[in-house]
Tab-separated table of C-alpha atoms in Angstrom:
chain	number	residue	atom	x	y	z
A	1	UNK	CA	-55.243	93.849	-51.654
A	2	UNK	CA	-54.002	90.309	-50.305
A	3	UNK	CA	-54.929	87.031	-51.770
A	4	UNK	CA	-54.701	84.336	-49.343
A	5	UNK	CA	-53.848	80.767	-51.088
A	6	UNK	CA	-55.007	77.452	-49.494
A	7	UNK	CA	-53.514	74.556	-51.261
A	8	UNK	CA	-56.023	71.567	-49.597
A	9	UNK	CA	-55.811	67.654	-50.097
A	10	UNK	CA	-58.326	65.564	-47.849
A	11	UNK	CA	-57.581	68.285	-45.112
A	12	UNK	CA	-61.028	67.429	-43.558
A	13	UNK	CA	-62.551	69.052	-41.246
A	14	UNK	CA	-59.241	71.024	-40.581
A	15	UNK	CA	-59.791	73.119	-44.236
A	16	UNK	CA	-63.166	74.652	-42.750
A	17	UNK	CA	-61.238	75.491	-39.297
A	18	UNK	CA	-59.193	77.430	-41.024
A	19	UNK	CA	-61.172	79.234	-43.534
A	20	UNK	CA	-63.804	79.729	-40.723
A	21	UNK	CA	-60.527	81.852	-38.771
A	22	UNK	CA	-59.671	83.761	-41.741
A	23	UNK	CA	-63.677	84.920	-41.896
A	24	UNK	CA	-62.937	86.467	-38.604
A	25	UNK	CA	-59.703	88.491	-39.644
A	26	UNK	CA	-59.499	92.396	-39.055
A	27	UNK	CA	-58.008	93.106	-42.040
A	28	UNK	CA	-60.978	92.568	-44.534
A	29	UNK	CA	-59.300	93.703	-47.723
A	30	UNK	CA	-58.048	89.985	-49.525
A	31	UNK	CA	-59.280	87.528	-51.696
A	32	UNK	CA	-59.426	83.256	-50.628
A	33	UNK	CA	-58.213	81.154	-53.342
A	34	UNK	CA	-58.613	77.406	-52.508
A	35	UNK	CA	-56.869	74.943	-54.805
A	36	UNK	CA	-58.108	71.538	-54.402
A	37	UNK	CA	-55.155	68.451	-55.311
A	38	UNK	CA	-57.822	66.274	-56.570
A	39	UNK	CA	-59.220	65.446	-52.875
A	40	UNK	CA	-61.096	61.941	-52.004
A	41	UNK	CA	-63.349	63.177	-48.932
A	42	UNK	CA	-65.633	65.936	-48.180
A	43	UNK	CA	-62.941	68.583	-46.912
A	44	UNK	CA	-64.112	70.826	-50.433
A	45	UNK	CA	-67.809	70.492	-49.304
A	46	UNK	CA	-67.228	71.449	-45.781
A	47	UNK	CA	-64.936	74.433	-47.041
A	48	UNK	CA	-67.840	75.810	-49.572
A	49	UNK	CA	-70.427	75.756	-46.700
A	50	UNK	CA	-67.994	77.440	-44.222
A	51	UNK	CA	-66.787	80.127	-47.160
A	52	UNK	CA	-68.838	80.469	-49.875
A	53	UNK	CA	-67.351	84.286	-51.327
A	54	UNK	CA	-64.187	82.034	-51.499
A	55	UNK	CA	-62.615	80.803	-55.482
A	56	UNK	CA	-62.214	77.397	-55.592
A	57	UNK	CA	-60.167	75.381	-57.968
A	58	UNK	CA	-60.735	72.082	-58.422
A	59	UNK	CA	-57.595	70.274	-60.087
A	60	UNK	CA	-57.497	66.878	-61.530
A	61	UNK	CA	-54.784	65.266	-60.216
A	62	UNK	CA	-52.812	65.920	-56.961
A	63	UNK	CA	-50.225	68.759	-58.218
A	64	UNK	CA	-48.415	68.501	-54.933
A	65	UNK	CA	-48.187	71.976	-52.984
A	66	UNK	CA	-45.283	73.461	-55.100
A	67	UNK	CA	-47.438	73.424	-58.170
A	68	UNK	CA	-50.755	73.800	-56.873
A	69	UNK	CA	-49.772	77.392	-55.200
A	70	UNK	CA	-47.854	78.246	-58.709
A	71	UNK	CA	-51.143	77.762	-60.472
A	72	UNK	CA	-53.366	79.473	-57.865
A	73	UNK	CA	-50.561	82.558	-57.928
A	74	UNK	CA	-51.480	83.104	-61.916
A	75	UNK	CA	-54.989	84.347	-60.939
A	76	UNK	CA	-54.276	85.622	-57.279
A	77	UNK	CA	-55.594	89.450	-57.362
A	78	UNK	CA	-53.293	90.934	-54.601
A	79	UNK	CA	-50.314	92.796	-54.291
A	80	UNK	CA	-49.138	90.413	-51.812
A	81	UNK	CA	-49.689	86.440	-52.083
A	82	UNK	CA	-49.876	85.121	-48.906
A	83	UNK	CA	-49.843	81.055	-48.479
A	84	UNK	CA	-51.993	79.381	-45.987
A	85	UNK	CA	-51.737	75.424	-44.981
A	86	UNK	CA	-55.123	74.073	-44.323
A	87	UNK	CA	-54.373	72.977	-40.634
A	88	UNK	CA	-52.851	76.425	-39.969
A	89	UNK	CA	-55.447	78.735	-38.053
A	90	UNK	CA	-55.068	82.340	-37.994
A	91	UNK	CA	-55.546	84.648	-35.377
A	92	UNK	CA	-57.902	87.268	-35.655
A	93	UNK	CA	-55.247	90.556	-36.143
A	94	UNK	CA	-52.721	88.077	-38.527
A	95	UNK	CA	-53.102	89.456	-41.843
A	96	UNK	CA	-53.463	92.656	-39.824
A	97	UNK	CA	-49.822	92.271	-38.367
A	98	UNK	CA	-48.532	91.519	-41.911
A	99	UNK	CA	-49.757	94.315	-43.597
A	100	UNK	CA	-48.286	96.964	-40.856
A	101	UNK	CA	-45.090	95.009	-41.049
A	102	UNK	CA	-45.086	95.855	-44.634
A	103	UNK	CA	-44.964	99.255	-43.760
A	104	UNK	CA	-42.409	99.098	-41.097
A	105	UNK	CA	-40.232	97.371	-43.296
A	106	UNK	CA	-41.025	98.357	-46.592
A	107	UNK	CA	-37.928	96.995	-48.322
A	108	UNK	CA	-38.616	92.937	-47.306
A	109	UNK	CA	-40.235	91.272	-50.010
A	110	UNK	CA	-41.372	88.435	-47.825
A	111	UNK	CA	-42.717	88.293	-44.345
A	112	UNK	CA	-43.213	84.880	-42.290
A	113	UNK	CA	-45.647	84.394	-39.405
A	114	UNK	CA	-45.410	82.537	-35.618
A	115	UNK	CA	-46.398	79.549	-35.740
A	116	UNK	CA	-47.451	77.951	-32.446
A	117	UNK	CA	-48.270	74.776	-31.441
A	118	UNK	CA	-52.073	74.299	-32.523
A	119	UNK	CA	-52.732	71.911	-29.678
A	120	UNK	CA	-50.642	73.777	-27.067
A	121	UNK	CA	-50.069	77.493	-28.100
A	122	UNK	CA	-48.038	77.834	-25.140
A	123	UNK	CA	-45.482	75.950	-27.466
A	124	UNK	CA	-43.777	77.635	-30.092
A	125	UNK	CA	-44.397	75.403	-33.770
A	126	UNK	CA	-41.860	77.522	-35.673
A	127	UNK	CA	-40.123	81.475	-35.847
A	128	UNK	CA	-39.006	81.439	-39.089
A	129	UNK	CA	-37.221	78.758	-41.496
A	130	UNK	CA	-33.364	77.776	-40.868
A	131	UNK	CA	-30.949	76.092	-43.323
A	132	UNK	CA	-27.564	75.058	-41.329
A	133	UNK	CA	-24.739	74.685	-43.698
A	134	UNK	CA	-24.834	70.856	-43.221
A	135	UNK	CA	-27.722	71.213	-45.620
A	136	UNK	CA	-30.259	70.828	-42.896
A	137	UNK	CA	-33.130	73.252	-42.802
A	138	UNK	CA	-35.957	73.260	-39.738
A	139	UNK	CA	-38.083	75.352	-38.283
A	140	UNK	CA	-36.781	77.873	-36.233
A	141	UNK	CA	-37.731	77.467	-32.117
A	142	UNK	CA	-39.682	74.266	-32.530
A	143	UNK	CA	-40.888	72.901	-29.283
A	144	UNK	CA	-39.889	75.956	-27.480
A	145	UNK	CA	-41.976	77.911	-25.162
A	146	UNK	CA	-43.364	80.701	-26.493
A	147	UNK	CA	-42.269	82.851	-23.763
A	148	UNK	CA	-38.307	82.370	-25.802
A	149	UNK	CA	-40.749	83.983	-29.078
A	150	UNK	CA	-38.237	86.222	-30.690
A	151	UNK	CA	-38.826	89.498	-31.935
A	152	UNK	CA	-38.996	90.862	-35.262
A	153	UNK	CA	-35.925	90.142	-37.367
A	154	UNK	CA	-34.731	88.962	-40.783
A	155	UNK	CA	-35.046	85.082	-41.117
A	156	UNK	CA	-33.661	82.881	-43.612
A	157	UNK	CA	-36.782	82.077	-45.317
A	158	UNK	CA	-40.457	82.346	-44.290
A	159	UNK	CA	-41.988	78.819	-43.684
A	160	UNK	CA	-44.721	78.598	-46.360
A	161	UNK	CA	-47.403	77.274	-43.839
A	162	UNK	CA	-48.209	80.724	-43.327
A	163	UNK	CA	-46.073	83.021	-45.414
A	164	UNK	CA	-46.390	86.700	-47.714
A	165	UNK	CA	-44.508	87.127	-50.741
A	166	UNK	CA	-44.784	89.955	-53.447
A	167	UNK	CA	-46.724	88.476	-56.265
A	168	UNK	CA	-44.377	90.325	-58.507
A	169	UNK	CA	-41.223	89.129	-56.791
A	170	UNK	CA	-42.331	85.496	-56.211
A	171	UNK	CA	-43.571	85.731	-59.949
A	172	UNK	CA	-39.587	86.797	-60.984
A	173	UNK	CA	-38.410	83.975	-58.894
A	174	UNK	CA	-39.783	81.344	-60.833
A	175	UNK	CA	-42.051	80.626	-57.645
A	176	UNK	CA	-42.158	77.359	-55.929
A	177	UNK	CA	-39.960	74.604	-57.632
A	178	UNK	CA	-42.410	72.285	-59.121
A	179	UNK	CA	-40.105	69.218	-59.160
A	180	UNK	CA	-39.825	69.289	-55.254
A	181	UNK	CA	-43.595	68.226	-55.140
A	182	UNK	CA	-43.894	69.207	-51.662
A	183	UNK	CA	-41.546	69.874	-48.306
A	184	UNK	CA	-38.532	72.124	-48.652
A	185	UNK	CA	-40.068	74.482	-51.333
A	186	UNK	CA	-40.559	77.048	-49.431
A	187	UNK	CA	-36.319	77.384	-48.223
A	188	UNK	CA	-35.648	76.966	-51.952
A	189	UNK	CA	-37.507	79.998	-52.436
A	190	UNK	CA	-36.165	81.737	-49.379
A	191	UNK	CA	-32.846	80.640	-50.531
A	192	UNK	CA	-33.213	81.974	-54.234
A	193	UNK	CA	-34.789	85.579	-52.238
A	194	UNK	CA	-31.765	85.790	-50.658
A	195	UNK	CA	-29.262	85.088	-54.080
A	196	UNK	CA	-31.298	87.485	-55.829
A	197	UNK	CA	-30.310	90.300	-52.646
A	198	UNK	CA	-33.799	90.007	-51.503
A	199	UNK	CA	-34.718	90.198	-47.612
A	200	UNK	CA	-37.485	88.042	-45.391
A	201	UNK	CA	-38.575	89.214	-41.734
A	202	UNK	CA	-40.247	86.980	-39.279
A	203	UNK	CA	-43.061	89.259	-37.774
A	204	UNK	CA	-43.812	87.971	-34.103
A	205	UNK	CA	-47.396	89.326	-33.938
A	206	UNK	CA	-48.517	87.241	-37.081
A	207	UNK	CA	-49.802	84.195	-35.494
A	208	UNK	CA	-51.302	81.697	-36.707
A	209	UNK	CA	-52.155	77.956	-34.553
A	210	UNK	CA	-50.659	75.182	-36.514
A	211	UNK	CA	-50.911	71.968	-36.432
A	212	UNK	CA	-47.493	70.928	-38.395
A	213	UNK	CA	-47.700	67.742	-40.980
A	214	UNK	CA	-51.454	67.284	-39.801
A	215	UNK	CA	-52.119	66.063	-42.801
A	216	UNK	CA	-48.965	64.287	-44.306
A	217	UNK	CA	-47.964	62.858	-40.897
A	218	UNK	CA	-44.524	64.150	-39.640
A	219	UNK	CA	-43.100	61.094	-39.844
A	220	UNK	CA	-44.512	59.137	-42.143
A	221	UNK	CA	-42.368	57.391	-45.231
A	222	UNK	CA	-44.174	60.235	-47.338
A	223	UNK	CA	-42.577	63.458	-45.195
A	224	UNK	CA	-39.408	61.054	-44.492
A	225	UNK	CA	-38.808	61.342	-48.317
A	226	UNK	CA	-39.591	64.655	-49.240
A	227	UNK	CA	-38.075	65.801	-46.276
A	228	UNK	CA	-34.824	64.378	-47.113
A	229	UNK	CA	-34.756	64.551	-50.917
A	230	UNK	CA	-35.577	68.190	-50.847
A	231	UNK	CA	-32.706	69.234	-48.814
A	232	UNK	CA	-30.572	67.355	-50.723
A	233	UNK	CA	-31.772	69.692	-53.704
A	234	UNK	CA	-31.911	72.610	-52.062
A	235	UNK	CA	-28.551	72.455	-50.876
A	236	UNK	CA	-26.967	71.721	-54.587
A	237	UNK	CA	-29.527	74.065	-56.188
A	238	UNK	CA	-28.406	77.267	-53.968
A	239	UNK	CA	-25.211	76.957	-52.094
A	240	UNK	CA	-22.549	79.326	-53.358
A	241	UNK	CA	-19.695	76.520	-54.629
A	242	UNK	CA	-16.946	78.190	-52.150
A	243	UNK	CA	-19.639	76.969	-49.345
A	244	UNK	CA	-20.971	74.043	-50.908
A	245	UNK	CA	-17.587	71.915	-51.833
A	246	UNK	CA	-15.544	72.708	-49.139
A	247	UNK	CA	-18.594	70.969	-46.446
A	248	UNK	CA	-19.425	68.276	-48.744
A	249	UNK	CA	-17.547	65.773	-46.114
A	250	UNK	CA	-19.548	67.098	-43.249
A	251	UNK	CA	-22.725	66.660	-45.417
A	252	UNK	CA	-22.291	63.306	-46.059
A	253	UNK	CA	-21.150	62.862	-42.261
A	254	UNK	CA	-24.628	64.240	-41.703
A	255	UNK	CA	-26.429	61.375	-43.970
A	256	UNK	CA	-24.457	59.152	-42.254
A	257	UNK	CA	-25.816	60.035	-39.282
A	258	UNK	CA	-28.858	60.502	-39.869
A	259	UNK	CA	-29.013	57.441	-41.531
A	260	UNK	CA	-28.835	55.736	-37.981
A	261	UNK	CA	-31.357	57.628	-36.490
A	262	UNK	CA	-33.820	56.699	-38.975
A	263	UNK	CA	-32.836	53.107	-38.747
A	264	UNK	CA	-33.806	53.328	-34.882
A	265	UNK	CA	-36.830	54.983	-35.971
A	266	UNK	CA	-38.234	52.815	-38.313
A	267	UNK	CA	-37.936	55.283	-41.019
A	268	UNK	CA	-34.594	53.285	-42.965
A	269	UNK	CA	-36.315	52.609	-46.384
A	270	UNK	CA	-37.802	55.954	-46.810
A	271	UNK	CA	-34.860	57.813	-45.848
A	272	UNK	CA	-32.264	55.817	-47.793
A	273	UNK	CA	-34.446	56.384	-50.941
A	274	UNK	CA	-34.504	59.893	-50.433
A	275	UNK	CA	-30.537	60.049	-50.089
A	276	UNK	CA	-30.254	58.081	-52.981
A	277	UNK	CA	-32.708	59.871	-55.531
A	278	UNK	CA	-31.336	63.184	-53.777
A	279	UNK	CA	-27.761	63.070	-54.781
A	280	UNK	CA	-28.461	61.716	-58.174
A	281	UNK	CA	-31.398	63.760	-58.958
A	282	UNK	CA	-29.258	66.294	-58.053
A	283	UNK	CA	-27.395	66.573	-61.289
A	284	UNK	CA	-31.033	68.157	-63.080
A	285	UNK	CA	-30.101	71.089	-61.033
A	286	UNK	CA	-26.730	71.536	-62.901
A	287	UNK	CA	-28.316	74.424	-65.420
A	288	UNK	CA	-30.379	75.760	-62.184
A	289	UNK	CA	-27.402	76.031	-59.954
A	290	UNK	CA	-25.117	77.492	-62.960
A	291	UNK	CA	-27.703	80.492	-63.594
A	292	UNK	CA	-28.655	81.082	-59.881
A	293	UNK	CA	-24.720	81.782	-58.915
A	294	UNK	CA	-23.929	83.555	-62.375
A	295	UNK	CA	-26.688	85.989	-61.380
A	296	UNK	CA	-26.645	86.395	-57.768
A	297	UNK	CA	-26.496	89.705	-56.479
A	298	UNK	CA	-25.734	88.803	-52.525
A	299	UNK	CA	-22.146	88.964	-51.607
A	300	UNK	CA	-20.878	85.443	-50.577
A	301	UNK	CA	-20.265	86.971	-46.857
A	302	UNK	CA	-24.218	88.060	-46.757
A	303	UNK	CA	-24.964	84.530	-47.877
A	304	UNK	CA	-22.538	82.764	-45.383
A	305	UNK	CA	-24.142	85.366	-42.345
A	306	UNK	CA	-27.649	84.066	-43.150
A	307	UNK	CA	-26.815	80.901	-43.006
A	308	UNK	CA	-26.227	78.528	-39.551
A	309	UNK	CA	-22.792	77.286	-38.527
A	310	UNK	CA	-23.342	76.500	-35.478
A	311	UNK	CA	-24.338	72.376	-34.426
A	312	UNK	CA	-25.959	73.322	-30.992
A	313	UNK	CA	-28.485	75.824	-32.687
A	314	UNK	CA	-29.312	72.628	-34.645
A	315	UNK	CA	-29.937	69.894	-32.235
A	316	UNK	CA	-31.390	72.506	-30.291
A	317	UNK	CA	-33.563	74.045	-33.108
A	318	UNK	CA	-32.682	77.541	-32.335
A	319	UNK	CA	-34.169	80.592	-34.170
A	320	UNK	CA	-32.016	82.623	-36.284
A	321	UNK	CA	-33.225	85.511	-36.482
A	322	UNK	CA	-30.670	88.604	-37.376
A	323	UNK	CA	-31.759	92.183	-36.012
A	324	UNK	CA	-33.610	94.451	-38.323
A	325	UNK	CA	-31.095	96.757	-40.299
A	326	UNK	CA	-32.738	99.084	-42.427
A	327	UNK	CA	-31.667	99.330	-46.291
């Protein structure tokens, strides 16, 4: 059994879309959890007309997406959790193709899905998270055609719009990190998979249409800061310290630069905030970062091959996707 997790917050119209394409899926064995952050329109009454079987939470404040998905996790039924954004619409076979790819590779404990462009599905929205070693993560083969789609392979993380995780294993994780609120969560958790010797695979016939910040804005001072703050953390949090020290110049290169480019874009006060109350919220991490390294089990050369080196896969947004190796 599956339990499919919908964290929603004034989502609209867009939260019946998609519960209206998960009524539709092939697969029919999974619960629908929806977690509502407190919303201030009509998105929950829409949803409860378009899926009425479905649980709803309703929360009292806005929990952020981290949190919300914890909480909804604690009564989630299923083997498998799998995390759904509310402007994400599945295809028909998608839970379908997870669920064989479970049994192709039966010793990932976290599958991600294609995301394509929900306006243009001949564009390719993402193939599985990145994180360079600059500190940067993105989505892999954003804005690409989707004829470039890779195949199946092991990515660095699963982008949480539309992701699987073992309940048990996301449960021994510590799940998503509450204090990141939302944006980046997901990598952190990818990232802490991945220290822990765990394995992800992007599976190419799990698509889902999505529409990508449809609801935050992509860049608005709101993702701008998350965005930016997040990465800052995630980076600290999880980087092995004979990565992480020796490419702390670059990094801060990297602000530098990208500094600029959000001066040009209008996007200065947001950004500079989130450097700021990155680096120095960075130091509440100290215990994290202490007990993730003194109990990784992934050598430091598995860690440095999963990551990106390269600065053209970057400004290009190039997949990484590593070929399937079995245990």
């Amino acid at each position: 059994m599956l339990s499919v997790i919908i964290v929603n917050f004034n989502a609209g119209e867009k939260l019946a879309r998609c519960l209206r394409h998960l009524a539709l899926q092939t697969y029919r064995d999974f619960e629908t959890i929806v977690l509502d952050n407190a919303s201030g329109d009509t998105s929950i009454d829409l949803a409860k007309a378009a899926a009425p079987n479905a649980i709803f939470i309703m929360a009292e404040s806005n929990l952020g997406f981290a949190a919300a998905n914890n909480k909804a996790v604690e009564i989630a039924r299923g083997e498998w959790v799998v995390f759904l954004n509310p402007d994400a619409y599945a295809d028909a076979d998608w839970l379908s193709a997870l669920m064989s790819a479970t049994e192709r590779y039966p010793w990932a404990d976290a599958f991600g899905s294609t995301q394509l462009n929900a306006e243009n599905p001949g564009i390719i929205d993402g193939a599985g998270d990145v994180f360079h070693v600059f500190g940067i993560p993105y989505r892999g083969h954003f804005g690409w055609p989707v004829e470039k789609l890779p195949p199946d392979g092991e990515c660095f993380a699963p982008c949480a719009a539309a992701a699987m995780y073992r309940r048990a294993v996301f449960i021994a994780l510590g799940g998503f990190d509450e204090r990141f609120f939302c944006y980046g969560e997901d990598v952190d958790l990818g990232f802490r998979l991945r220290l822990a010797g765990g394995r992800a695979v992007q599976v190419r016939d799990a698509r889902v249409l999505h529409e990508g910040s449809g609801i935050t804005g992509r860049y608005s001072d709101f993702t701008v800061y998350h965005g930016n703050r997040n990465r800052i953390w995630t980076t600290y949090k999880n980087m092995p310290g004979a990565i992480y020290w020796p490419l702390m110049p670059l990094r801060i290169l990297v602000d530098v630069y990208l500094a600029f480019r959000a001066l040009s874009a209008g996007t200065a006060n947001p950004y500079l905030r989130a450097i700021a109350d990155g680096y120095l919220g960075a130091r509440g991490f100290r215990l994290d970062r202490a007990r993730l390294q003194r109990t990784r089990k992934a050598s430091l050369s598995s860690i440095a091959k999963a990551l990106t080196w390269s600065p053209a896969k970057v400004s290009r947004r190039q997949a990484a996707l590593r070929p399937i190796e079995k245990d």
